[in-house]
XYZ file of C-alpha atoms in Angstrom:
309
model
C 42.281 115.167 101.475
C 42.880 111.545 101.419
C 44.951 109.566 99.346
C 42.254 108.226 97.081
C 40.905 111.641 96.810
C 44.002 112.659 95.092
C 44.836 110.113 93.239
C 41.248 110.819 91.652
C 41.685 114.408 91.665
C 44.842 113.726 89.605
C 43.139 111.200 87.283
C 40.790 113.646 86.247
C 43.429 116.512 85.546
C 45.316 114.351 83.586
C 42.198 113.113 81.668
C 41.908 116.723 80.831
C 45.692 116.863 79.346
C 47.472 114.079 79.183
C 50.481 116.462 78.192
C 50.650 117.618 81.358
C 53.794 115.370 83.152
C 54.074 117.024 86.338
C 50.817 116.254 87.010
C 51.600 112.572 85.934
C 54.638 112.573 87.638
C 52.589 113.238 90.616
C 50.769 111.253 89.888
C 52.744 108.224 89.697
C 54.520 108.767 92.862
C 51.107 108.574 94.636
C 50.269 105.370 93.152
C 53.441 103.666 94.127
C 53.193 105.256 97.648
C 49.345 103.823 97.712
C 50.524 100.356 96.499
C 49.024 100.554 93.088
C 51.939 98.928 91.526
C 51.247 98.520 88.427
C 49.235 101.942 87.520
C 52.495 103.853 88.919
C 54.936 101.447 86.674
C 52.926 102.561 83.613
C 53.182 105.900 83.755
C 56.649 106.098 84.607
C 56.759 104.393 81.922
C 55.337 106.537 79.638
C 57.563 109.825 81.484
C 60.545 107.501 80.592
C 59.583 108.114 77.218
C 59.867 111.885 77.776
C 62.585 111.993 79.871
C 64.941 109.951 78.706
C 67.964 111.225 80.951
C 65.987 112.110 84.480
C 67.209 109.263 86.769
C 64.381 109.621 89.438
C 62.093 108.001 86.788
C 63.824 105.073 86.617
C 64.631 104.475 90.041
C 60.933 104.570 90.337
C 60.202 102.112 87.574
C 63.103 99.743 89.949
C 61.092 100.487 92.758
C 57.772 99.390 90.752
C 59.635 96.355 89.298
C 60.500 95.664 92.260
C 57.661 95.646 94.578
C 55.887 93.595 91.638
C 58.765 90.947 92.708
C 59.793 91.211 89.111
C 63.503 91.825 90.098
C 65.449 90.807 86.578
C 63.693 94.115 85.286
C 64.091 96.030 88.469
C 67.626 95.240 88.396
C 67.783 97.089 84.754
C 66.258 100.064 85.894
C 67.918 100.702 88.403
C 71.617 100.242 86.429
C 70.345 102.995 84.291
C 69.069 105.375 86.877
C 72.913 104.683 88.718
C 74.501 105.203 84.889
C 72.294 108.914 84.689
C 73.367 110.106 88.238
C 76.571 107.590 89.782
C 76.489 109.472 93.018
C 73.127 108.986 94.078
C 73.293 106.245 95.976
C 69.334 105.097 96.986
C 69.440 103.367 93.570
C 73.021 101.896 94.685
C 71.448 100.223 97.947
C 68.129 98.631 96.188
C 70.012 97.148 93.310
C 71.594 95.199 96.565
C 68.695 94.003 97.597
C 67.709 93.511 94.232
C 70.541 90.990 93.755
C 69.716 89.411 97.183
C 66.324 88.265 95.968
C 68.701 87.000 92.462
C 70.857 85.240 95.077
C 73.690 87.545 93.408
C 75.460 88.343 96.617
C 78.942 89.390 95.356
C 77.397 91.818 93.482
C 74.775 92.399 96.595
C 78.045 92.791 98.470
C 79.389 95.173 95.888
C 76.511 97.747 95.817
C 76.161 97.801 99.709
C 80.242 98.318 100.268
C 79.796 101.041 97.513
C 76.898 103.435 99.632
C 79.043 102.803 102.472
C 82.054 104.025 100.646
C 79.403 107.190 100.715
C 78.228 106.553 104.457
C 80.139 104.383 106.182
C 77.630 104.524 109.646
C 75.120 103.075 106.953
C 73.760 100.170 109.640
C 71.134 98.876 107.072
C 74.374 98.069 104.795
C 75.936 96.382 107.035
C 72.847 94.658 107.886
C 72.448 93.367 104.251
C 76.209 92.450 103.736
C 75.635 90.523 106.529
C 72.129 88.549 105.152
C 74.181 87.672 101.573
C 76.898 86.222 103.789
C 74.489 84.414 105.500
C 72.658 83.402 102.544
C 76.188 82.555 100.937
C 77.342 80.206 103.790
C 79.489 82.783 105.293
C 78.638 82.796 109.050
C 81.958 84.295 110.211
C 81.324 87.020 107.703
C 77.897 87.288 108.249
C 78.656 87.387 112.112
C 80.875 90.517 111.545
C 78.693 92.856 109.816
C 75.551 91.716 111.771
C 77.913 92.935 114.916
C 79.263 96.065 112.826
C 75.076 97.114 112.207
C 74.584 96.354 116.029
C 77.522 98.734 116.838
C 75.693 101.409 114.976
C 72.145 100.677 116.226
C 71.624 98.062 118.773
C 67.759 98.830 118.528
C 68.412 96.345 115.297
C 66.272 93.321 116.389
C 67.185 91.639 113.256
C 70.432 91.635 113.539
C 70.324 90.149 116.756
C 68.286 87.458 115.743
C 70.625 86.036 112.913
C 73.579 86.648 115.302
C 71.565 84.206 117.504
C 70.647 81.853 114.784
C 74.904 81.848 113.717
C 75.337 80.794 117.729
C 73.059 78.312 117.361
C 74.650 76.900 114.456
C 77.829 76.993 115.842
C 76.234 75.176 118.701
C 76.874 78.529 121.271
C 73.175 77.787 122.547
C 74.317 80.082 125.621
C 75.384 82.828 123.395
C 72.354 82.030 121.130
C 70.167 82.208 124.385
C 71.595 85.778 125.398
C 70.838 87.284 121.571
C 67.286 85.519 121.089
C 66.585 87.116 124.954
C 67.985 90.468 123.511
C 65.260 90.087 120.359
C 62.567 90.034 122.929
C 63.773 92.799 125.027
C 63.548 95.132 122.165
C 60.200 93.380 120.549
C 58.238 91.298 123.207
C 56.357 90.052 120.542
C 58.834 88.379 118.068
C 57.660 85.420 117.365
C 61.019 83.549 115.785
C 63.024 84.354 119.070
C 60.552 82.307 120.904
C 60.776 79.630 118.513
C 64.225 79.655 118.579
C 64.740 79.343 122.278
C 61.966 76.846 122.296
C 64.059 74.467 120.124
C 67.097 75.265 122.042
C 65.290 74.027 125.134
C 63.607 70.885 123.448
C 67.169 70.186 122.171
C 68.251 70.338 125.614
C 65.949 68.255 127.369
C 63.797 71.184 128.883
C 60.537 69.816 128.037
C 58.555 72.081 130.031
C 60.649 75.222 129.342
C 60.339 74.417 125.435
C 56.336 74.019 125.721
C 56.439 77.642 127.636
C 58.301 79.186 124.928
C 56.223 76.893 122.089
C 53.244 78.470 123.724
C 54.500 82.094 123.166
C 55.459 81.691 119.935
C 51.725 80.600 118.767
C 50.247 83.275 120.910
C 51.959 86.048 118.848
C 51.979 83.995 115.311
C 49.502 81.299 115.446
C 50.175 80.495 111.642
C 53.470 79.154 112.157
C 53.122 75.731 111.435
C 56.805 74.972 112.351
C 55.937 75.649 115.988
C 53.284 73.369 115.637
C 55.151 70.749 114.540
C 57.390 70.491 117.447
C 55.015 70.836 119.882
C 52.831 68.031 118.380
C 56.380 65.728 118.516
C 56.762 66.715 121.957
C 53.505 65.722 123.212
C 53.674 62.818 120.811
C 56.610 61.306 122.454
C 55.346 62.283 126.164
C 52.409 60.006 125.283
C 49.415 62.814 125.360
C 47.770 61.940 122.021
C 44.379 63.566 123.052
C 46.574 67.277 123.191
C 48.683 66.087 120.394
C 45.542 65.427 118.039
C 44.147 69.168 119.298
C 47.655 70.796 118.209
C 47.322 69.343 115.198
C 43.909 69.654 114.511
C 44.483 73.860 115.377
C 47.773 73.935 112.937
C 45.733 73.059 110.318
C 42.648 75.543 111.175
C 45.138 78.291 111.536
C 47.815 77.242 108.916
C 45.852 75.809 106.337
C 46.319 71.844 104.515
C 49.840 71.073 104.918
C 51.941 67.909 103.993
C 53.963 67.912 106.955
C 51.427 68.580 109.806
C 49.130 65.725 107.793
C 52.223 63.502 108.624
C 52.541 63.920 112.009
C 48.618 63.328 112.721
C 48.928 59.981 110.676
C 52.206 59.274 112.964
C 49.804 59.967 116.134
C 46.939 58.051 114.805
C 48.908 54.809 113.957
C 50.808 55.077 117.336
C 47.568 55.183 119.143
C 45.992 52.443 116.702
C 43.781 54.138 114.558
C 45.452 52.693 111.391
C 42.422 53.490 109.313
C 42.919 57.323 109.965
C 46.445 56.797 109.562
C 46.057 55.537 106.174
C 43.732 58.428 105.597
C 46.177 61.267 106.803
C 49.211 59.811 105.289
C 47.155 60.129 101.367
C 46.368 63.726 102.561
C 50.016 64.091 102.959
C 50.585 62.974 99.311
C 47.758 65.266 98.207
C 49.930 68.017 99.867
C 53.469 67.227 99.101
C 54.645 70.580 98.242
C 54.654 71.186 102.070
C 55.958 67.602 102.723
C 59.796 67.367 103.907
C 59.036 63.860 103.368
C 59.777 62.158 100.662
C 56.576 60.881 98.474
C 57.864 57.566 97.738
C 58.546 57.040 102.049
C 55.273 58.051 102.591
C 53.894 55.744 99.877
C 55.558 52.714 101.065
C 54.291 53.093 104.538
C 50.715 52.931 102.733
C 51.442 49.988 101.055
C 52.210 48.333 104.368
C 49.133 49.291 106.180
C 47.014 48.207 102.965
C 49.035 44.992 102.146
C 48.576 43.545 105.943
């Protein structure tokens, strides 16, 4: 029986008696395991009502709140179901990554040293002390427990990466270079390494090398737009508008209307003298400034030049 067939099957018991809370309960947990969100959150809900003491409701209703992204209310749920049974600790570890998405990393911090108080081979805990570092500022930090989850599972392909993104930010690009190549030994197809190790090589000088790894990144995410970006620079500043205009022109097939990218065409256009288009990009930037790093009033001015000569 499939999922759906259940979940109707269940519908239609509990239409018969709505008294009936296992069947609810059962309910419930199918919903939330079938991504019906908001159905689940309702009736556990309701069973909360019932069952005022059974923590497995409420770290449900967390787990509801919190694929709903509504994390203030997650947060509460899951503080009581930790109040109604403290040594349970799966309620423990997603109030921390509750408090990541609330950019509350102490407390992130707190509940992820707490399950490993309870398992301290926990890699994933590790892993996440190391991401509120991170998110904190705290490379050196963040370094340590992204090596501490590697010691435990060097399969982790995210912790490689951000150890390779703290090397690059320390300006290790060799070091950076040997975790990035470690990504894509485990996963081939990770996008971000290339991406990575294509702006290490730009950086560098290594045109060629950069384009290579450019070109991977787009053949396994051809939405990023950031790859686009720096491949439409690059050919930009080799001179090879025609390819420069066809990068752009796909970034914004594939990535949708985007400030920046509508930026960089008017930057090709008025280099190659097209000043009318480049007028006519740069006000599509403006109509798209919540994807422009630019500043509106920059982008404005360089209008008013164009229209004032």
């Amino acid at each position: 029986m499939s999922k759906l067939d259940k979940i109707e099957e269940l519908q239609n018991l509990l239409h018969e008696d709505a008294s009936n809370f296992q069947v609810r309960r059962q309910l419930a947990v199918l919903l939330l395991d079938s991504g019906y969100n908001d159905e689940a959150l309702q009736h556990f809900l309701y069973l909360s009502q019932i069952f005022k003491t059974d923590s497995t409701i409420y770290y449900n209703i967390g787990i509801a709140y919190e694929k709903l992204k509504k994390f203030d209310k997650a947060e509460s749920a899951y503080i009581k179901a930790i109040e109604l049974a403290p040594d349970e600790v799966d309620a423990v570890y997603n109030l921390g990554l509750v408090y990541i998405e609330l950019k509350n990393y102490n407390k992130a911090i707190d509940c992820f040293n707490r399950v490993l108080e309870t398992d301290e081979n926990d890699s994933n805990s590790y892993f996440n002390i190391g991401i509120a570092n991170f998110k904190k500022g705290d490379l050196i930090e963040a370094m340590d427990n992204f090596q501490q989850t590697i010691d435990l599972n060097d399969e982790d392909i995210y912790a490689h990466f951000y150890i390779g993104n703290i090397y690059k930010e320390f300006g290790d690009n060799d070091s950076a270079i040997e975790a990035f190549n470690k990504v894509l030994k485990i996963s081939p197809d990770y996008s971000w390494a290339y991406y990575n190790l294509g702006v290490i090589a730009y950086e560098d000088g290594q045109i060629d090398k950069a384009l290579k790894y450019l070109d991977k990144t787009l053949e396994c995410n051809p939405k990023d737009s950031e790859a686009y970006k720096i491949y439409a620079k690059i050919l930009t500043k080799s001179g090879d508008y025609d390819n420069a205009t066809n990068i752009i022109k796909a970034a914004l097939k594939n990535c949708g209307q985007n400030g920046d990218l509508f930026y960089i065409y008017a930057q090709i256009k008025k280099i190659s003298g097209d000043i009318e288009s480049c007028v006519k990009y740069l006000n599509k930037a403006l109509e798209n400034n919540d994807t422009l790093s630019i500043l509106p009033k920059t982008v404005k001015d360089e209008i008013n030049i164009f229209v004032a000569e």
